[in-house]
Coordinates of C-alpha atoms in Angstrom, one line a residue:
Chain A
M114 CA 121.4 -1.3 134.2
R115 CA 118.7 -4.0 134.4
E116 CA 119.4 -5.2 130.9
L117 CA 123.1 -5.2 131.4
I118 CA 122.7 -7.3 134.6
E119 CA 120.4 -9.8 133.0
M120 CA 122.7 -10.1 130.0
L121 CA 125.6 -10.9 132.3
F122 CA 123.7 -13.5 134.3
A123 CA 122.4 -15.1 131.1
R124 CA 125.9 -15.2 129.5
Y125 CA 127.7 -16.9 132.3
L126 CA 124.9 -19.1 133.7
K127 CA 123.5 -20.5 130.5
N128 CA 122.5 -24.2 130.8
P129 CA 119.9 -26.5 129.3
H130 CA 117.5 -26.1 132.3
L131 CA 117.7 -22.3 132.6
N132 CA 114.9 -20.9 130.5
T133 CA 114.6 -17.2 131.1
Q134 CA 111.3 -17.1 129.2
A135 CA 109.4 -19.5 131.5
D136 CA 107.8 -18.8 134.8
A137 CA 109.1 -22.0 136.4
V138 CA 111.5 -24.8 135.3
S139 CA 110.7 -28.5 135.1
L140 CA 113.4 -30.6 136.8
P141 CA 114.0 -34.3 136.4
V142 CA 113.7 -36.0 139.8
A143 CA 116.2 -38.8 140.5
Q144 CA 114.3 -42.1 140.9
Q145 CA 114.3 -43.9 144.2
S146 CA 115.9 -40.9 145.8
E147 CA 115.1 -38.6 148.6
L148 CA 114.8 -34.9 147.7
L149 CA 116.7 -32.5 150.0
F150 CA 116.1 -28.8 150.0
T151 CA 118.0 -25.9 151.7
T152 CA 118.6 -22.2 151.4
D153 CA 121.0 -19.6 152.6
G154 CA 121.6 -15.8 152.2
F155 CA 125.0 -14.2 151.7
T156 CA 126.1 -10.7 152.8
V157 CA 129.9 -11.2 153.2
Q158 CA 132.0 -8.0 153.5
P159 CA 134.3 -7.5 151.6
L160 CA 132.6 -9.0 148.6
E161 CA 135.9 -10.4 147.4
F162 CA 138.5 -12.0 149.7
P163 CA 141.6 -14.1 149.3
G164 CA 140.3 -17.5 148.1
G165 CA 136.8 -16.6 147.0
N166 CA 134.1 -14.0 146.7
I167 CA 130.4 -13.8 147.6
G168 CA 129.5 -15.7 144.4
S169 CA 131.6 -18.8 145.1
L170 CA 130.6 -18.6 148.7
A171 CA 126.9 -18.6 147.7
V172 CA 127.3 -21.8 145.7
H173 CA 129.5 -23.6 148.2
G174 CA 127.4 -22.5 151.2
T175 CA 124.2 -24.0 149.9
T176 CA 125.6 -27.1 148.2
N177 CA 127.7 -27.9 151.3
D178 CA 124.5 -27.9 153.4
L179 CA 123.1 -30.5 151.0
A180 CA 126.4 -32.4 151.1
V181 CA 126.5 -32.8 154.9
S182 CA 122.9 -34.1 154.7
G183 CA 124.3 -37.0 152.6
A184 CA 122.9 -35.6 149.3
T185 CA 124.4 -34.9 145.9
P186 CA 123.5 -31.3 145.1
K187 CA 122.0 -30.9 141.6
Y188 CA 120.1 -27.6 141.2
L189 CA 120.3 -24.1 142.5
S190 CA 118.2 -21.0 142.3
L191 CA 119.9 -17.7 142.7
N192 CA 118.6 -14.3 143.8
A193 CA 120.7 -11.2 143.6
F194 CA 119.9 -7.8 145.2
I195 CA 122.2 -5.4 143.5
E196 CA 122.8 -1.8 144.4
E197 CA 122.3 0.7 141.6
G198 CA 125.6 1.9 140.3
F199 CA 127.4 -1.3 141.5
E200 CA 130.7 -1.7 139.6
V201 CA 130.1 -3.8 136.6
A202 CA 133.6 -5.4 136.6
I203 CA 133.1 -6.7 140.2
L204 CA 129.6 -7.9 139.3
E205 CA 131.0 -9.8 136.3
R206 CA 133.7 -11.4 138.4
I207 CA 131.1 -12.5 141.0
I208 CA 128.8 -14.0 138.3
Q209 CA 131.7 -15.7 136.6
S210 CA 132.7 -17.2 139.9
I211 CA 129.2 -18.5 140.5
A212 CA 129.3 -20.1 137.1
D213 CA 132.7 -21.7 137.5
T214 CA 132.0 -22.9 141.0
A215 CA 128.7 -24.5 140.0
K216 CA 130.3 -26.1 137.0
A217 CA 133.1 -27.6 139.1
I218 CA 130.7 -29.4 141.4
D219 CA 128.2 -30.2 138.6
V220 CA 125.2 -28.3 139.8
A221 CA 123.1 -26.2 137.5
V222 CA 121.7 -22.7 138.3
V223 CA 118.2 -23.4 136.9
A224 CA 116.2 -20.4 138.2
G225 CA 117.2 -16.9 139.1
D226 CA 116.0 -13.3 139.7
T227 CA 117.8 -10.0 140.1
K228 CA 116.5 -6.9 141.7
V229 CA 118.2 -3.5 141.5
V230 CA 117.9 -1.4 144.7
R231 CA 118.6 2.3 145.3
R232 CA 122.1 3.6 145.5
G233 CA 123.2 3.4 149.2
E234 CA 120.9 0.4 149.9
G235 CA 122.0 -3.2 149.4
G236 CA 125.7 -3.1 150.4
G237 CA 126.8 -3.6 146.8
I238 CA 125.2 -7.0 146.4
Y239 CA 123.5 -9.6 148.5
L240 CA 122.9 -13.2 147.2
A241 CA 120.5 -16.0 148.2
T242 CA 120.8 -19.5 146.9
T243 CA 118.3 -22.3 147.3
G244 CA 119.4 -25.9 146.5
I245 CA 117.9 -29.2 145.6
G246 CA 119.9 -32.4 146.0
F247 CA 119.1 -36.1 145.9
K248 CA 120.1 -38.7 148.5
D249 CA 120.0 -42.4 148.7
P250 CA 117.2 -43.1 151.2
R251 CA 119.3 -45.9 152.8
I252 CA 121.7 -43.3 154.1
Q253 CA 120.4 -42.5 157.6
I254 CA 122.4 -39.7 159.2
G255 CA 121.4 -37.0 161.7
M256 CA 121.7 -35.9 165.2
K257 CA 119.5 -38.8 166.3
Q258 CA 122.0 -41.3 165.1
I259 CA 124.8 -40.0 167.4
R260 CA 125.7 -42.5 170.2
P261 CA 127.9 -42.1 173.3
G262 CA 131.5 -43.0 172.5
D263 CA 131.3 -41.8 168.9
K264 CA 134.4 -40.1 167.5
L265 CA 134.5 -36.5 166.1
L266 CA 136.6 -35.8 163.0
V267 CA 137.3 -32.6 161.2
S268 CA 138.3 -32.6 157.5
G269 CA 141.0 -29.8 157.7
P270 CA 142.3 -26.8 159.6
V271 CA 139.7 -24.5 161.1
G272 CA 139.3 -20.7 161.0
D273 CA 140.9 -20.0 157.7
H274 CA 137.8 -18.4 156.2
G275 CA 137.1 -16.2 159.2
I276 CA 140.6 -14.9 159.5
S277 CA 141.0 -14.4 155.7
V278 CA 137.8 -12.3 155.5
M279 CA 138.8 -10.3 158.5
L280 CA 142.2 -9.6 157.1
A281 CA 140.6 -8.5 153.8
R282 CA 138.7 -5.9 155.7
E283 CA 142.0 -4.3 156.6
Q284 CA 140.5 -2.8 159.7
F285 CA 143.4 -4.0 161.9
G286 CA 146.2 -3.0 159.5
L287 CA 147.2 -6.7 159.3
R288 CA 148.1 -8.5 156.1
G289 CA 148.8 -12.1 155.3
D290 CA 148.8 -14.6 152.5
L291 CA 146.2 -16.9 154.2
L292 CA 143.4 -18.1 151.9
S293 CA 139.8 -18.7 152.8
D294 CA 139.0 -22.5 152.9
A295 CA 135.8 -21.8 151.0
A296 CA 135.4 -24.9 148.8
S297 CA 133.0 -27.8 148.1
I298 CA 133.1 -30.4 150.8
L299 CA 131.3 -32.9 148.6
P300 CA 134.4 -35.1 148.1
F301 CA 134.7 -35.4 151.9
T302 CA 131.1 -36.1 152.6
Q303 CA 130.7 -38.6 149.7
A304 CA 133.9 -40.4 150.9
L305 CA 132.1 -41.4 154.1
L306 CA 128.6 -42.3 152.8
D307 CA 129.4 -46.0 152.5
L308 CA 130.4 -46.3 156.1
T309 CA 127.5 -47.8 158.2
G310 CA 129.1 -46.1 161.2
L311 CA 128.7 -42.6 159.8
H312 CA 126.2 -40.9 162.2
F313 CA 126.3 -37.2 161.5
M314 CA 128.0 -34.5 159.4
R315 CA 127.9 -30.7 159.6
D316 CA 130.0 -27.9 158.1
P317 CA 131.3 -25.6 160.8
T318 CA 130.3 -22.2 159.3
R319 CA 129.1 -19.3 161.4
G320 CA 130.2 -20.0 165.0
G321 CA 132.8 -22.5 163.9
L322 CA 133.8 -25.9 165.3
A323 CA 132.8 -25.0 168.8
T324 CA 129.3 -24.2 167.8
V325 CA 128.9 -27.5 166.0
A326 CA 130.0 -29.2 169.2
H327 CA 127.4 -27.2 171.2
E328 CA 124.7 -28.1 168.7
I329 CA 125.6 -31.8 169.1
C330 CA 125.6 -31.4 172.8
R331 CA 122.2 -29.7 172.9
A332 CA 120.5 -32.1 170.4
T333 CA 121.8 -35.3 171.9
G334 CA 122.2 -34.5 175.6
L335 CA 125.7 -36.1 175.4
Q336 CA 129.0 -34.5 176.5
V337 CA 131.3 -33.6 173.7
N338 CA 135.0 -33.8 174.5
L339 CA 137.4 -32.0 172.3
N340 CA 141.1 -32.6 172.3
Q341 CA 142.8 -29.2 171.7
A342 CA 146.1 -30.6 170.6
A343 CA 144.4 -32.6 167.9
I344 CA 142.5 -29.8 166.3
P345 CA 144.3 -28.6 163.2
I346 CA 144.8 -24.8 163.1
R347 CA 147.2 -23.0 160.8
D348 CA 150.0 -20.9 162.3
P349 CA 148.8 -17.6 160.8
V350 CA 145.2 -18.3 162.2
N351 CA 146.7 -18.9 165.6
S352 CA 148.9 -15.8 165.4
V353 CA 146.1 -13.4 164.4
C354 CA 143.8 -15.0 167.0
E355 CA 146.4 -14.4 169.7
M356 CA 146.9 -10.8 168.7
L357 CA 143.3 -9.9 168.6
G358 CA 141.9 -12.2 171.3
Y359 CA 139.7 -14.5 169.1
D360 CA 139.2 -18.2 169.8
P361 CA 139.8 -20.0 166.5
L362 CA 137.3 -22.7 167.5
F363 CA 134.6 -20.2 167.1
L364 CA 135.7 -18.9 163.6
A365 CA 133.8 -19.7 160.5
C366 CA 135.0 -22.3 158.0
E367 CA 133.4 -22.6 154.6
G368 CA 135.1 -25.7 153.3
R369 CA 135.4 -28.1 156.2
V370 CA 133.2 -30.9 157.6
V371 CA 132.8 -32.3 161.1
A372 CA 131.8 -35.9 161.1
V373 CA 130.6 -38.0 164.0
V374 CA 131.4 -41.7 163.4
D375 CA 131.1 -44.9 165.3
A376 CA 134.4 -45.5 167.2
D377 CA 135.0 -48.8 165.3
Q378 CA 135.0 -47.0 161.9
A379 CA 136.7 -43.8 163.0
D380 CA 140.2 -44.8 161.8
Q381 CA 138.8 -45.9 158.5
A382 CA 136.9 -42.6 158.1
L383 CA 140.1 -40.6 158.9
A384 CA 142.1 -42.6 156.3
L385 CA 139.4 -42.0 153.7
W386 CA 139.6 -38.2 154.4
R387 CA 143.4 -38.1 154.4
S388 CA 143.4 -39.8 151.0
Q389 CA 141.4 -36.9 149.5
P390 CA 143.1 -34.0 147.8
G391 CA 143.3 -31.3 150.5
G392 CA 142.7 -33.9 153.2
D393 CA 146.3 -34.0 154.7
F394 CA 145.2 -32.3 157.9
A395 CA 142.1 -34.2 158.6
A396 CA 142.1 -35.2 162.2
M397 CA 140.2 -37.1 164.9
I398 CA 139.5 -34.4 167.4
G399 CA 137.2 -35.7 170.1
E400 CA 134.4 -38.0 171.2
T401 CA 130.9 -38.0 172.7
K402 CA 130.3 -39.3 176.2
Q403 CA 127.4 -40.2 178.4
A404 CA 128.0 -37.4 180.9
E405 CA 126.8 -33.9 181.7
P406 CA 125.9 -32.2 178.5
Y407 CA 128.8 -29.8 178.2
V408 CA 131.5 -29.2 175.6
V409 CA 134.7 -30.0 177.4
L410 CA 138.0 -28.9 175.9
H411 CA 141.0 -30.9 177.0
T412 CA 143.9 -28.5 176.8
E413 CA 147.4 -29.3 175.6
L414 CA 148.8 -28.9 179.1
G415 CA 146.5 -31.7 180.4
G416 CA 143.8 -29.6 181.9
A417 CA 140.1 -29.5 180.9
R418 CA 137.7 -26.7 180.8
I419 CA 134.1 -26.2 179.7
L420 CA 133.8 -24.4 176.4
E421 CA 131.0 -21.9 176.8
E422 CA 128.5 -21.1 174.0
L423 CA 129.2 -18.2 171.8
E424 CA 127.1 -15.1 173.0
D425 CA 127.9 -12.6 170.2
D426 CA 129.0 -13.3 166.7
P427 CA 132.7 -12.2 166.9
L428 CA 132.9 -11.6 163.1
P429 CA 129.6 -10.5 161.6
R430 CA 129.1 -10.6 157.8
I431 CA 131.5 -13.5 157.4
C432 CA 129.2 -15.3 154.9
Chain B
M502 CA 118.4 -8.7 167.2
R503 CA 119.3 -12.0 165.5
E504 CA 117.7 -14.1 168.3
L505 CA 114.5 -12.0 168.2
I506 CA 114.2 -12.4 164.5
E507 CA 114.8 -16.1 164.5
M508 CA 112.2 -16.5 167.3
L509 CA 109.6 -14.5 165.3
F510 CA 110.2 -16.6 162.1
A511 CA 110.1 -19.8 164.1
R512 CA 106.9 -18.9 166.0
Y513 CA 104.8 -18.0 162.9
L514 CA 106.2 -20.4 160.3
K515 CA 106.3 -23.6 162.4
N516 CA 105.3 -26.7 160.4
P517 CA 106.2 -30.3 160.3
H518 CA 108.8 -29.9 157.6
L519 CA 110.7 -26.9 159.0
N520 CA 113.5 -28.2 161.1
T521 CA 115.7 -25.4 162.3
Q522 CA 118.3 -27.9 163.5
A523 CA 119.0 -29.5 160.2
D524 CA 121.2 -28.4 157.3
A525 CA 118.6 -29.4 154.7
V526 CA 115.1 -30.7 154.8
S527 CA 113.9 -33.9 153.2
L528 CA 110.7 -33.4 151.1
P529 CA 108.2 -36.0 149.9
V530 CA 108.0 -36.0 146.1
A531 CA 104.6 -36.4 144.5
Q532 CA 104.6 -39.7 142.5
Q533 CA 104.0 -39.6 138.8
S534 CA 104.5 -35.8 138.9
E535 CA 106.7 -33.3 137.3
L536 CA 108.7 -31.1 139.7
L537 CA 108.5 -27.4 138.9
F538 CA 111.0 -24.9 140.5
T539 CA 111.0 -21.1 140.5
T540 CA 112.4 -18.1 142.4
D541 CA 111.7 -14.4 142.9
G542 CA 113.1 -11.5 144.9
F543 CA 111.0 -8.8 146.5
T544 CA 112.0 -5.2 147.3
V545 CA 108.6 -3.4 147.1
Q546 CA 108.3 0.1 148.5
P547 CA 106.5 0.9 150.7
L548 CA 106.7 -2.5 152.5
E549 CA 103.0 -2.3 153.4
F550 CA 100.3 -1.2 151.0
P551 CA 96.5 -1.4 150.8
G552 CA 95.7 -5.1 150.2
G553 CA 99.1 -6.6 151.1
N554 CA 102.7 -6.3 152.2
I555 CA 106.1 -7.5 151.0
G556 CA 105.4 -10.8 152.9
S557 CA 102.2 -11.8 151.3
L558 CA 103.6 -10.6 147.9
A559 CA 106.6 -12.9 148.4
V560 CA 104.4 -15.9 148.9
H561 CA 102.0 -15.0 146.1
G562 CA 104.6 -14.0 143.6
T563 CA 106.5 -17.3 143.7
T564 CA 103.5 -19.6 144.1
N565 CA 101.7 -17.8 141.2
D566 CA 104.7 -18.5 138.9
L567 CA 104.2 -22.2 139.8
A568 CA 100.4 -21.9 139.3
V569 CA 100.7 -20.5 135.7
S570 CA 103.0 -23.3 134.9
G571 CA 100.2 -25.7 135.6
A572 CA 101.6 -26.8 138.9
T573 CA 100.3 -27.0 142.5
P574 CA 102.7 -25.2 144.7
K575 CA 103.8 -27.2 147.8
Y576 CA 107.0 -25.9 149.4
L577 CA 108.8 -22.6 149.7
S578 CA 112.2 -21.5 151.0
L579 CA 112.4 -18.0 152.4
N580 CA 115.4 -15.6 152.6
A581 CA 115.1 -12.3 154.5
F582 CA 117.7 -9.5 154.5
I583 CA 116.8 -7.3 157.3
E584 CA 118.2 -3.9 158.2
E585 CA 119.6 -3.5 161.7
G586 CA 117.1 -1.5 163.8
F587 CA 114.2 -2.5 161.6
E588 CA 110.9 -1.9 163.5
V589 CA 109.9 -5.2 165.2
A590 CA 106.2 -4.5 164.9
I591 CA 106.4 -4.2 161.1
L592 CA 108.6 -7.3 160.9
E593 CA 106.1 -9.3 162.9
R594 CA 103.2 -8.2 160.6
I595 CA 105.2 -9.2 157.6
I596 CA 106.1 -12.6 159.0
Q597 CA 102.5 -13.2 160.1
S598 CA 101.4 -12.3 156.7
I599 CA 103.8 -14.8 155.1
A600 CA 102.5 -17.5 157.5
D601 CA 98.8 -16.7 156.8
T602 CA 99.3 -16.4 153.1
A603 CA 101.2 -19.7 152.9
K604 CA 98.6 -21.4 155.0
A605 CA 95.7 -20.2 152.9
I606 CA 97.1 -21.7 149.8
D607 CA 98.4 -24.8 151.5
V608 CA 102.1 -24.3 150.9
A609 CA 104.7 -24.9 153.6
V610 CA 107.8 -22.7 154.2
V611 CA 110.3 -25.5 154.8
A612 CA 113.6 -23.8 154.7
G613 CA 114.7 -20.3 155.6
D614 CA 117.6 -18.0 156.4
T615 CA 117.8 -14.5 157.7
K616 CA 120.7 -12.1 157.5
V617 CA 120.9 -8.8 159.4
V618 CA 122.6 -6.0 157.5
R619 CA 124.0 -2.6 158.6
R620 CA 121.6 0.2 159.4
G621 CA 121.1 2.2 156.2
E622 CA 121.6 -0.8 154.0
G623 CA 118.8 -3.2 153.0
G624 CA 115.9 -0.8 152.6
G625 CA 114.2 -2.2 155.7
I626 CA 113.7 -5.7 154.4
Y627 CA 114.2 -7.6 151.2
L628 CA 112.7 -11.1 150.7
A629 CA 113.5 -13.9 148.3
T630 CA 111.2 -17.0 147.9
T631 CA 112.0 -20.2 146.0
G632 CA 109.2 -22.6 145.3
I633 CA 108.6 -26.2 144.5
G634 CA 105.4 -27.4 142.9
F635 CA 104.1 -30.6 141.3
K636 CA 102.3 -30.9 138.0
D637 CA 100.5 -33.6 136.1
P638 CA 102.9 -34.4 133.3
R639 CA 99.9 -34.8 130.9
I640 CA 99.3 -31.0 131.1
Q641 CA 101.3 -29.5 128.2
I642 CA 101.2 -25.8 128.3
G643 CA 103.8 -23.2 127.2
M644 CA 104.5 -20.6 124.5
K645 CA 105.1 -23.5 122.0
Q646 CA 101.5 -24.6 122.3
I647 CA 100.1 -21.2 121.2
R648 CA 98.4 -21.3 117.7
P649 CA 97.1 -18.6 115.4
G650 CA 93.5 -17.8 116.2
D651 CA 93.8 -18.6 119.9
K652 CA 91.9 -16.3 122.3
L653 CA 93.4 -14.3 125.1
L654 CA 91.6 -14.1 128.4
V655 CA 92.4 -12.1 131.6
S656 CA 91.0 -13.2 135.0
G657 CA 90.2 -9.7 136.3
P658 CA 90.9 -5.9 136.2
V659 CA 94.5 -4.9 135.5
G660 CA 96.7 -2.3 137.2
D661 CA 95.2 -2.4 140.7
H662 CA 98.5 -3.5 142.3
G663 CA 100.6 -0.9 140.4
I664 CA 98.3 2.0 141.3
S665 CA 97.8 0.9 144.9
V666 CA 101.5 0.7 145.6
M667 CA 102.0 4.0 143.9
L668 CA 99.3 5.7 145.9
A669 CA 100.8 4.2 149.1
R670 CA 104.0 6.0 148.3
E671 CA 102.1 9.3 148.7
Q672 CA 104.6 11.1 146.4
F673 CA 101.9 12.6 144.3
G674 CA 99.6 13.7 147.1
L675 CA 96.9 11.3 145.8
R676 CA 94.8 9.1 148.0
G677 CA 92.2 6.4 147.2
D678 CA 90.6 3.3 148.6
L679 CA 91.9 1.0 145.8
L680 CA 93.3 -2.3 147.0
S681 CA 96.2 -4.2 145.4
D682 CA 95.0 -7.3 143.6
A683 CA 97.8 -9.3 145.2
A684 CA 96.3 -12.8 145.7
S685 CA 96.8 -16.4 144.8
I686 CA 95.8 -17.1 141.2
L687 CA 95.7 -20.9 141.9
P688 CA 91.9 -21.2 141.8
F689 CA 92.0 -19.6 138.3
T690 CA 94.8 -21.6 136.9
Q691 CA 93.5 -24.9 138.3
A692 CA 90.0 -24.1 136.9
L693 CA 91.4 -24.4 133.3
L694 CA 93.8 -27.4 133.7
D695 CA 91.2 -29.9 132.4
L696 CA 90.7 -28.0 129.2
T697 CA 92.6 -29.6 126.3
G698 CA 92.5 -26.2 124.5
L699 CA 94.5 -24.5 127.3
H700 CA 97.8 -23.5 125.6
F701 CA 99.5 -21.0 127.9
M702 CA 99.1 -19.0 131.1
R703 CA 101.2 -16.1 132.6
D704 CA 100.6 -13.7 135.4
P705 CA 101.0 -10.1 134.2
T706 CA 103.4 -8.7 136.9
R707 CA 106.1 -6.2 136.1
G708 CA 105.3 -4.6 132.8
G709 CA 101.7 -5.6 133.0
L710 CA 99.3 -7.1 130.4
A711 CA 101.1 -5.4 127.5
T712 CA 104.4 -7.0 128.4
V713 CA 102.8 -10.5 128.5
A714 CA 101.4 -9.7 125.0
H715 CA 104.8 -8.7 123.8
E716 CA 106.4 -11.8 125.2
I717 CA 103.8 -14.0 123.4
C718 CA 104.5 -12.1 120.2
R719 CA 108.2 -12.5 120.5
A720 CA 108.2 -16.1 121.4
T721 CA 105.6 -17.3 118.8
G722 CA 106.1 -14.8 115.9
L723 CA 102.4 -14.3 115.9
Q724 CA 100.5 -11.0 116.0
V725 CA 98.7 -10.4 119.3
N726 CA 95.5 -8.3 118.9
L727 CA 94.0 -6.7 122.0
N728 CA 90.5 -5.3 122.1
Q729 CA 90.8 -2.2 124.3
A730 CA 87.1 -2.0 125.1
A731 CA 87.2 -5.5 126.5
I732 CA 90.1 -5.1 128.9
P733 CA 88.7 -4.7 132.4
I734 CA 90.2 -1.7 134.2
R735 CA 88.7 -0.1 137.3
D736 CA 87.7 3.5 137.3
P737 CA 90.2 4.7 139.9
V738 CA 93.0 3.0 138.0
N739 CA 91.9 4.8 134.8
S740 CA 91.6 8.1 136.6
V741 CA 95.1 8.0 138.2
C742 CA 96.6 6.9 134.9
E743 CA 95.0 9.8 133.1
M744 CA 96.2 12.2 135.6
L745 CA 99.8 11.0 135.7
G746 CA 100.2 9.8 132.1
Y747 CA 100.5 6.1 132.8
D748 CA 99.2 3.4 130.5
P749 CA 97.3 0.8 132.7
L750 CA 98.2 -1.9 130.3
F751 CA 101.8 -1.7 131.5
L752 CA 101.0 -1.6 135.2
A753 CA 101.8 -4.6 137.4
C754 CA 99.1 -7.0 138.6
E755 CA 99.9 -9.5 141.4
G756 CA 96.8 -11.6 141.3
R757 CA 95.7 -11.9 137.7
V758 CA 96.3 -14.5 135.0
V759 CA 96.4 -14.2 131.2
A760 CA 95.4 -17.4 129.5
V761 CA 95.7 -18.3 125.8
V762 CA 93.1 -20.8 124.8
D763 CA 91.9 -22.5 121.7
A764 CA 89.1 -20.5 120.2
D765 CA 86.7 -23.5 120.5
Q766 CA 87.1 -23.6 124.3
A767 CA 87.4 -19.9 125.0
D768 CA 83.8 -19.4 126.0
Q769 CA 84.0 -22.4 128.3
A770 CA 87.3 -21.1 129.9
L771 CA 85.7 -17.7 130.4
A772 CA 82.6 -19.2 132.1
L773 CA 84.9 -21.3 134.4
W774 CA 86.7 -18.1 135.4
R775 CA 83.6 -16.1 135.9
S776 CA 82.2 -18.8 138.2
Q777 CA 85.2 -18.3 140.5
P778 CA 85.0 -16.0 143.6
G779 CA 86.5 -12.7 142.4
G780 CA 86.1 -13.8 138.7
D781 CA 83.2 -11.4 137.8
F782 CA 85.4 -9.2 135.6
A783 CA 87.2 -12.0 133.8
A784 CA 87.1 -11.2 130.1
M785 CA 88.1 -12.3 126.6
I786 CA 90.4 -9.5 125.5
G787 CA 92.0 -10.5 122.2
E788 CA 93.4 -13.1 119.9
T789 CA 96.6 -14.3 118.1
K790 CA 96.8 -14.0 114.4
Q791 CA 99.2 -15.2 111.7
A792 CA 100.4 -11.8 110.7
E793 CA 103.3 -9.3 111.4
P794 CA 104.5 -10.0 114.9
Y795 CA 103.3 -6.8 116.6
V796 CA 100.9 -6.2 119.5
V797 CA 98.0 -4.4 118.0
L798 CA 95.6 -2.5 120.2
H799 CA 92.1 -2.0 118.7
T800 CA 90.8 1.1 120.3
E801 CA 87.3 1.8 121.5
L802 CA 86.9 4.3 118.6
G803 CA 87.4 1.7 116.0
G804 CA 91.1 2.5 115.3
A805 CA 94.1 0.3 115.7
R806 CA 97.6 1.1 116.8
I807 CA 100.8 -0.8 117.5
L808 CA 101.5 -1.1 121.2
E809 CA 105.2 -0.5 121.6
E810 CA 107.4 -2.4 124.1
L811 CA 108.0 -0.8 127.4
E812 CA 111.4 0.9 127.5
D813 CA 111.7 2.0 131.1
D814 CA 109.9 0.5 134.0
P815 CA 107.4 3.2 134.8
L816 CA 107.1 2.1 138.5
P817 CA 110.2 0.6 139.9
R818 CA 110.1 -1.4 143.2
I819 CA 106.6 -2.5 142.5
C820 CA 107.3 -6.1 143.7

């Protein structure tokens, strides 16, 4: 089993940096650049879902975290914990998906390790990816840059990933042709990096758009106002949420970005996003305000209510 | 459970680089240095054993891989997959051990992620660590530097880790006071970095000393001759191996180094190791030779036999 697994990883992930004979790999460092580093673990169930699988998710998840930091992802390490007896055909699809996804966004998997665990342990496969990216040090974005009056933008409809994975679990007997939004957000983050008014970016994964709003609120002490009518949500996502009592604002996305931009440059940022492939539904969805630090949702009927923080994760094992 | 876990990790692993609010962390890059990168997963059973636990092992394993590459380890990312209902006291000991171990060798855990998996999955806890280290580019070591006539050295007795973990499993009804050798090998690797005759280093983990010898043999096409009488092995390790039919040369170490050194500087290298704390049993154990690419073991009785490659892992889940 061990040999088969190593052979599969080696076959699909071959690249000039990956040397399976060395203890550590030497990586060129981009000159005059800031090195960014991040890691994430993946236990999504089911392992394959419409629009992706745990492999593509593991590449997108970590490279997207580098992207929202203003960096260009370059290198990944990959750890796999594989259950003994795991179906080889599924493993091969997952590894191929890792390879294809990495290639598409020009990152190299340069270090890896696999462990086989006892049958019954390990849930099939868990993955962990750690990423290195490089950033122009002149780009200064982060929570601290956010100012009152800044605009919030989202790059596309929210909740597709959460609902797609949930439907793939088939526990509610519901079906649909919705796809996960799992994708690289690098084209969207890079589109804004030249804007001096870009203050902050984050991908709304676990906990969704609402949780990003709460994080902004907590870190800045500002009020975040969201305009419900402006938030793009696909009809099937709304329908399933209504049926099952979920709030789409709390559902995970795996291919969206929220940006906080100076009001003066918000229209420009929105135009840049809309001109991207897949950017048709990008929208300006709210703003920060010097007021009580709540997340306030302005409803379509003209009302306003405080959006509470998520207490429990409504959909565990979503990434 | 999730909050408790995050609180524990945050409490023990706090450091100036670890920012739990950011998507990625910015790391200073050592100037004029080569960046080395490596990763490893850990599923050792039992999670705690005499001389260490999965936490200390996860720090040593990855930083030791950087050390044998000639680098000074600086930063780690940490992924934990934790089974729901995992005992909090054990988790806390493991995290504390990660923190203490990292502190002792001056590496910072700068990025992390935890995932909770269903009860029954996950074997208690699995860890993955990915490390960044920096190396003086003038240090040129690797399999390609090995020459015929080079000497092989080992930094201490072999097999302690393998036997300690096996005894801790209690499956054979054996007990002993042997400790795992799990430790940082950085003092040993750094001691040799000024030697121009240092050609290669590797830590004999899974598959043990014999497997390192086979790797050298395969990569260089040289014959590796090992002198059995010279290889340091503790009495309890020999006793248990005799009883259960294991060969100590194939048992995992987690705190030893094998170095391949030019014959002219081998005595000097050995003296440098013996002057290190814990280096009393360092030994010169063999040499490379321009001959058929086998690993040849010269026995204490004056005979010689070919040491075959390991087919099955005699002790799975050893790291």
